[in-house]
Tab-separated table of C-alpha atoms in Angstrom:
chain	number	residue	atom	x	y	z
A	1	MET	CA	-0.007	0.104	0.209
A	2	PRO	CA	1.524	3.435	-0.955
A	3	GLN	CA	1.335	6.099	1.703
A	4	PHE	CA	-0.545	8.702	-0.766
A	5	SER	CA	-2.952	8.237	-3.814
A	6	VAL	CA	-3.059	11.581	-5.691
A	7	CYS	CA	-5.847	11.346	-7.944
A	8	VAL	CA	-5.472	13.611	-11.155
A	9	PRO	CA	-8.591	14.126	-13.078
A	10	ALA	CA	-7.293	14.929	-16.773
A	11	TYR	CA	-9.063	17.050	-19.455
A	12	ASN	CA	-7.367	17.791	-22.639
A	13	ASP	CA	-4.757	20.694	-21.089
A	14	VAL	CA	-1.731	18.731	-21.640
A	15	ALA	CA	0.653	21.508	-20.590
A	16	ALA	CA	-1.197	22.014	-17.282
A	17	PHE	CA	-1.503	18.286	-16.649
A	18	ALA	CA	2.327	17.623	-17.574
A	19	ARG	CA	3.325	20.294	-14.855
A	20	CYS	CA	0.934	19.252	-12.241
A	21	LEU	CA	2.135	15.258	-13.058
A	22	ASP	CA	5.857	16.702	-12.559
A	23	SER	CA	5.005	17.994	-9.322
A	24	VAL	CA	3.431	14.798	-8.028
A	25	LEU	CA	6.069	12.177	-9.403
A	26	GLY	CA	8.913	14.361	-7.993
A	27	GLN	CA	7.713	14.289	-4.343
A	28	ARG	CA	10.617	12.707	-1.982
A	29	GLY	CA	10.501	10.718	0.912
A	30	ILE	CA	7.194	8.901	0.674
A	31	THR	CA	5.581	6.096	-1.323
A	32	LEU	CA	2.727	6.994	-3.806
A	33	GLU	CA	0.684	6.126	-6.791
A	34	CYS	CA	-0.722	8.845	-9.246
A	35	ILE	CA	-4.405	7.987	-10.549
A	36	VAL	CA	-4.980	9.526	-13.889
A	37	SER	CA	-8.713	9.355	-14.896
A	38	ASP	CA	-8.729	10.947	-18.497
A	39	ASP	CA	-11.912	12.437	-19.744
A	40	SER	CA	-10.140	14.341	-22.439
A	41	THR	CA	-11.466	14.322	-26.185
A	42	THR	CA	-7.992	14.077	-27.375
A	43	ASP	CA	-5.012	11.637	-27.208
A	44	ASP	CA	-2.415	13.934	-25.833
A	45	ILE	CA	-2.988	13.106	-22.106
A	46	ALA	CA	-2.494	9.621	-22.833
A	47	THR	CA	0.448	9.960	-25.126
A	48	ARG	CA	2.300	11.874	-22.308
A	49	VAL	CA	1.569	9.185	-19.755
A	50	ALA	CA	2.579	6.759	-22.279
A	51	ARG	CA	6.187	8.423	-22.659
A	52	LEU	CA	6.773	8.296	-18.949
A	53	ALA	CA	6.447	4.801	-18.203
A	54	ASP	CA	6.509	5.091	-14.732
A	55	SER	CA	4.936	2.347	-12.633
A	56	ARG	CA	3.437	4.876	-10.016
A	57	LEU	CA	1.094	6.007	-12.766
A	58	VAL	CA	-2.425	4.378	-12.700
A	59	TYR	CA	-3.986	5.577	-15.991
A	60	SER	CA	-7.484	4.703	-17.408
A	61	ARG	CA	-9.362	6.712	-20.079
A	62	ASN	CA	-13.148	6.961	-20.104
A	63	ALA	CA	-14.772	5.274	-23.331
A	64	GLU	CA	-17.406	8.194	-22.958
A	65	ARG	CA	-17.173	11.630	-21.005
A	66	HIS	CA	-18.362	11.581	-17.702
A	67	GLY	CA	-17.806	15.070	-17.016
A	68	PRO	CA	-15.871	16.865	-14.202
A	69	VAL	CA	-17.308	15.895	-10.799
A	70	ALA	CA	-18.162	12.268	-12.126
A	71	ASN	CA	-14.573	11.923	-13.227
A	72	TRP	CA	-13.200	13.248	-9.693
A	73	ASN	CA	-15.359	10.500	-8.005
A	74	LYS	CA	-14.125	7.980	-10.495
A	75	ALA	CA	-10.374	8.767	-9.777
A	76	ILE	CA	-10.830	8.589	-5.974
A	77	ARG	CA	-12.595	5.345	-5.963
A	78	GLN	CA	-9.527	3.976	-7.532
A	79	ALA	CA	-7.182	4.821	-4.820
A	80	THR	CA	-5.655	2.290	-2.808
A	81	GLY	CA	-3.310	4.410	-0.743
A	82	GLU	CA	-3.201	4.934	2.938
A	83	PHE	CA	-4.162	8.628	2.383
A	84	VAL	CA	-5.843	10.290	-0.697
A	85	THR	CA	-5.919	13.354	-2.311
A	86	LEU	CA	-7.793	14.969	-5.483
A	87	LEU	CA	-5.414	17.413	-7.408
A	88	HIS	CA	-6.859	19.257	-10.235
A	89	GLN	CA	-4.483	19.275	-13.422
A	90	ASP	CA	-4.043	23.119	-13.261
A	91	ASP	CA	-2.828	22.845	-9.806
A	92	TRP	CA	0.339	21.519	-8.417
A	93	TYR	CA	2.692	20.939	-5.624
A	94	ARG	CA	5.063	23.692	-4.584
A	95	SER	CA	7.834	21.731	-3.225
A	96	ASP	CA	9.132	18.056	-3.459
A	97	HIS	CA	8.735	17.720	0.146
A	98	ALA	CA	5.067	18.877	0.333
A	99	LEU	CA	3.547	15.277	0.713
A	100	ARG	CA	6.544	14.132	3.223
A	101	GLU	CA	5.313	16.890	5.543
A	102	ILE	CA	1.971	16.081	5.436
A	103	CYS	CA	2.436	12.793	6.086
A	104	ALA	CA	4.563	13.721	9.363
A	105	ILE	CA	1.573	15.477	10.473
A	106	PHE	CA	-0.883	12.918	9.726
A	107	GLY	CA	1.257	10.501	12.138
A	108	ARG	CA	2.098	13.385	14.656
A	109	GLU	CA	-1.825	14.252	15.116
A	110	GLY	CA	-3.385	10.915	14.786
A	111	ALA	CA	-5.839	12.583	12.208
A	112	ASP	CA	-7.550	11.178	9.553
A	113	THR	CA	-8.265	14.306	7.490
A	114	LEU	CA	-6.043	16.974	6.898
A	115	PHE	CA	-6.260	20.698	5.069
A	116	CYS	CA	-3.236	22.329	3.984
A	117	GLY	CA	-2.529	26.290	3.111
A	118	ARG	CA	-2.605	27.222	-0.554
A	119	ALA	CA	-0.910	29.782	-2.880
A	120	LEU	CA	-2.831	31.610	-5.970
A	121	TYR	CA	-1.362	31.801	-9.258
A	122	GLU	CA	-1.761	33.285	-12.628
A	123	ASP	CA	0.417	33.084	-15.674
A	124	GLY	CA	3.013	31.425	-13.435
A	125	HIS	CA	3.374	34.204	-11.002
A	126	CYS	CA	2.487	33.818	-7.655
A	127	LEU	CA	-0.315	36.247	-6.797
A	128	SER	CA	-0.635	35.735	-2.965
A	129	GLU	CA	-0.398	33.031	-0.478
A	130	TYR	CA	-3.082	31.905	1.901
A	131	PRO	CA	-1.784	29.745	5.176
A	132	LEU	CA	-4.286	27.648	6.887
A	133	THR	CA	-5.284	27.259	10.761
A	134	LEU	CA	-7.323	24.815	12.386
A	135	GLU	CA	-9.484	27.701	13.665
A	136	ARG	CA	-10.379	28.400	10.051
A	137	VAL	CA	-11.451	24.545	9.199
A	138	THR	CA	-13.775	24.358	12.181
A	139	GLY	CA	-15.270	27.569	11.628
A	140	PHE	CA	-15.945	26.510	8.088
A	141	ARG	CA	-17.966	23.526	9.412
A	142	ARG	CA	-19.725	25.803	12.003
A	143	ARG	CA	-20.793	28.431	9.591
A	144	PHE	CA	-22.062	26.041	7.155
A	145	PRO	CA	-24.506	26.396	4.962
A	146	GLY	CA	-25.341	29.821	5.589
A	147	ARG	CA	-22.073	31.321	4.837
A	148	SER	CA	-19.203	28.141	4.074
A	149	LEU	CA	-21.167	26.824	1.276
A	150	VAL	CA	-20.822	30.372	-0.806
A	151	VAL	CA	-17.688	31.685	0.785
A	152	ASN	CA	-15.039	29.099	0.115
A	153	THR	CA	-12.267	29.833	2.619
A	154	LEU	CA	-10.448	26.491	2.335
A	155	GLY	CA	-9.743	26.510	-1.191
A	156	HIS	CA	-9.455	23.862	-3.959
A	157	PRO	CA	-10.293	20.087	-3.648
A	158	GLY	CA	-6.179	19.840	-3.814
A	159	VAL	CA	-5.863	21.235	-0.217
A	160	ALA	CA	-7.893	18.387	1.430
A	161	PHE	CA	-6.218	14.988	2.387
A	162	PHE	CA	-7.986	11.980	3.998
A	163	ALA	CA	-7.559	8.499	5.035
A	164	ASN	CA	-8.497	5.677	2.583
A	165	ARG	CA	-11.654	4.881	4.738
A	166	HIS	CA	-13.204	8.176	3.877
A	167	LYS	CA	-13.022	7.493	-0.051
A	168	ASP	CA	-16.876	6.659	-0.009
A	169	VAL	CA	-17.366	10.607	0.870
A	170	LEU	CA	-17.786	11.600	-2.963
A	171	TYR	CA	-18.638	14.460	-4.723
A	172	ASP	CA	-22.163	15.449	-5.357
A	173	THR	CA	-22.569	15.197	-9.025
A	174	SER	CA	-25.726	17.276	-9.071
A	175	LEU	CA	-23.546	20.400	-7.913
A	176	LEU	CA	-20.708	22.209	-10.001
A	177	TYR	CA	-19.918	25.536	-8.445
A	178	PHE	CA	-20.640	24.533	-4.747
A	179	SER	CA	-19.556	21.014	-5.292
A	180	ASP	CA	-16.138	21.563	-3.039
A	181	THR	CA	-17.709	23.367	-0.182
A	182	GLU	CA	-20.145	21.027	0.106
A	183	TYR	CA	-18.036	17.973	-0.186
A	184	PHE	CA	-15.522	19.719	2.555
A	185	TYR	CA	-18.619	20.011	5.012
A	186	ARG	CA	-19.340	16.247	4.527
A	187	LEU	CA	-15.629	15.160	4.437
A	188	ILE	CA	-15.202	17.287	7.945
A	189	GLY	CA	-18.354	15.522	9.314
A	190	ALA	CA	-17.398	12.041	8.394
A	191	SER	CA	-13.784	12.635	10.133
A	192	GLY	CA	-12.868	11.603	13.611
A	193	ARG	CA	-9.839	14.357	14.024
A	194	VAL	CA	-8.709	16.821	11.454
A	195	ALA	CA	-5.408	18.463	11.477
A	196	VAL	CA	-4.139	21.422	9.199
A	197	CYS	CA	-0.830	21.713	7.487
A	198	ALA	CA	-0.585	25.765	7.621
A	199	ALA	CA	2.015	25.968	4.867
A	200	PRO	CA	0.803	26.967	1.396
A	201	HIS	CA	2.099	23.936	-0.210
A	202	ILE	CA	-0.600	23.722	-2.990
A	203	ALA	CA	-0.317	26.024	-5.955
A	204	VAL	CA	-3.901	26.904	-7.368
A	205	SER	CA	-3.906	28.393	-11.052
A	206	ARG	CA	-6.328	31.200	-11.755
A	207	SER	CA	-7.020	31.024	-15.391
A	208	ALA	CA	-9.906	31.519	-18.035
A	209	THR	CA	-10.062	27.743	-18.847
A	210	GLN	CA	-10.460	26.953	-15.118
A	211	LEU	CA	-13.818	25.174	-14.066
A	212	SER	CA	-14.906	28.000	-11.872
A	213	ALA	CA	-14.197	30.339	-14.333
A	214	GLY	CA	-16.731	28.610	-16.712
A	215	CYS	CA	-19.454	28.681	-13.799
A	216	VAL	CA	-18.710	32.472	-13.139
A	217	ALA	CA	-19.548	33.160	-16.708
A	218	ARG	CA	-23.105	31.591	-16.122
A	219	LEU	CA	-23.676	31.974	-12.592
A	220	ASP	CA	-27.566	32.347	-13.118
A	221	ALA	CA	-27.135	28.871	-13.866
A	222	CYS	CA	-25.741	28.335	-10.355
A	223	VAL	CA	-29.036	29.600	-8.367
A	224	PRO	CA	-30.784	26.159	-8.596
A	225	GLN	CA	-27.707	24.510	-7.500
A	226	LEU	CA	-27.601	26.736	-4.482
A	227	ALA	CA	-31.030	26.025	-3.855
A	228	TYR	CA	-30.782	22.221	-4.048
A	229	ALA	CA	-27.409	22.277	-1.574
A	230	LEU	CA	-29.216	24.427	1.031
A	231	ASP	CA	-32.501	22.080	0.842
A	232	LYS	CA	-30.067	18.904	0.790
A	233	HIS	CA	-28.706	20.326	4.407
A	234	ASN	CA	-31.855	21.380	5.771
A	235	ALA	CA	-31.325	25.050	5.797
A	236	VAL	CA	-33.806	27.361	7.357
A	237	ALA	CA	-35.266	30.333	5.690
A	238	LEU	CA	-32.451	32.647	7.722
A	239	GLU	CA	-29.856	30.661	6.386
A	240	SER	CA	-30.935	30.602	2.920
A	241	GLY	CA	-31.429	34.103	2.614
A	242	LEU	CA	-27.880	34.744	3.739
A	243	ALA	CA	-26.411	32.206	1.618
A	244	LEU	CA	-28.284	33.711	-1.199
A	245	ALA	CA	-27.112	37.533	-0.474
A	246	ARG	CA	-23.768	36.451	-0.286
A	247	PHE	CA	-23.654	34.889	-3.506
A	248	PHE	CA	-25.127	37.766	-5.174
A	249	ALA	CA	-22.730	40.198	-3.439
A	250	ALA	CA	-19.758	38.066	-4.047
A	251	ASN	CA	-20.356	37.668	-7.728
A	252	LEU	CA	-21.532	41.015	-8.825
A	253	ARG	CA	-18.521	41.947	-10.524
A	254	HIS	CA	-18.564	39.410	-12.691
A	255	TRP	CA	-21.786	39.929	-14.258
A	256	GLY	CA	-23.432	42.161	-16.855
A	257	LYS	CA	-26.787	43.622	-16.484
A	258	MET	CA	-28.235	40.572	-18.537
A	259	ASN	CA	-26.884	37.936	-16.077
A	260	VAL	CA	-28.036	40.019	-12.800
A	261	SER	CA	-31.520	40.026	-14.752
A	262	LYS	CA	-31.222	36.231	-15.147
A	263	ALA	CA	-30.120	35.446	-11.955
A	264	ALA	CA	-32.537	37.295	-10.058
A	265	HIS	CA	-35.550	35.542	-12.116
A	266	ARG	CA	-33.897	32.272	-10.999
A	267	ALA	CA	-33.904	33.405	-7.421
A	268	TRP	CA	-37.582	34.339	-7.816
A	269	THR	CA	-38.541	30.841	-9.109
A	270	GLU	CA	-36.215	28.936	-6.714
A	271	PHE	CA	-36.823	30.378	-3.480
A	272	SER	CA	-39.712	31.645	-1.056
A	273	LEU	CA	-40.678	34.978	-0.565
A	274	LEU	CA	-39.426	35.069	2.815
A	275	VAL	CA	-36.077	33.932	1.639
A	276	LEU	CA	-36.061	36.708	-0.827
A	277	VAL	CA	-36.932	39.370	1.717
A	278	ILE	CA	-34.070	37.898	3.946
A	279	MET	CA	-31.642	38.241	0.929
A	280	LEU	CA	-32.954	41.766	-0.075
A	281	LEU	CA	-32.513	43.075	3.560
A	282	SER	CA	-28.952	41.519	4.113
A	283	PHE	CA	-27.662	42.009	0.453
A	284	PRO	CA	-26.484	45.726	1.127
A	285	VAL	CA	-24.484	44.621	4.146
A	286	PHE	CA	-22.717	42.094	2.280
A	287	PHE	CA	-21.999	44.080	-0.752
A	288	ALA	CA	-20.446	46.842	1.386
A	289	HIS	CA	-18.319	44.280	2.922
A	290	MET	CA	-17.168	43.054	-0.618
A	291	LEU	CA	-16.222	46.596	-1.521
A	292	TYR	CA	-14.389	46.881	1.848
A	293	ARG	CA	-12.384	43.654	0.903
A	294	ALA	CA	-11.685	44.603	-2.582
A	295	ALA	CA	-10.264	47.967	-1.355
A	296	TYR	CA	-8.017	46.590	1.305
A	297	ARG	CA	-6.639	43.844	-0.829
A	298	ARG	CA	-5.783	46.378	-3.501
A	299	VAL	CA	-4.141	48.605	-0.988
A	300	ASN	CA	-2.118	45.747	0.594
A	301	GLY	CA	-1.225	44.179	-2.674
A	302	LYS	CA	-3.435	41.018	-2.270
A	303	VAL	CA	-5.774	39.386	-4.825
A	304	TRP	CA	-9.123	38.528	-4.534
A	305	GLY	CA	-8.850	34.884	-3.572
């Protein structure tokens, strides 16, 4: 049994995939398998894997496209390592000792789940680092779903590591934009002890081809997903109204007038009148907070994460 199973769901972008794969196979001081689940429409990923001929690579190609979330789950199901993590192909490990340090924390803390800090990159340049604390992880769980479902304070899936026995906690294929936060909540809930690696070992790429960027372009389509997730976790009207207000306030900067109109119409059809009233009353507060955050980060040279 390898110490780590690093699950890499692949889709077409061979340059990003190669960078990710090099960072995984370059890890020192631990044993690992790298599970590549290829959902591509081209042969580029398969060719790249074949050239490496590395026994640590476990490659499979989907006969028909699974779509992002189902492909993530497929990769996780194949994991045989003691600890499992999902690393998107446009993310990577910033050092060759990242997994060794994480493995040491698992052993020292006796944990079955661990979250790691991250750094945000754009065009190969580090924009900002986001170290992690245990208080942030516990706060994430405590504030779900009213805040944490919409405001992701933990990061991309690559920041989460968990014992193999938790691989039956899978991503909800009915979700896309909220899939990571909803998954984190259930993973933490299933865990006996959660640890943190504060160091930002995970590099997260911000690009136009990123899955979240595609969601941002059609956020009106995310409103039904938000309603579904809130209902799934039995959110009361207050939680739903606050979550909806945060969703609108956090993403207005991405929208044109047409998208705002579409999103508002979807909210009208998906949520009760009480939820909408709570949303309208609380929206100015959250919008003012977002403006403050944007100004504060601009002054301090940090990027909206």
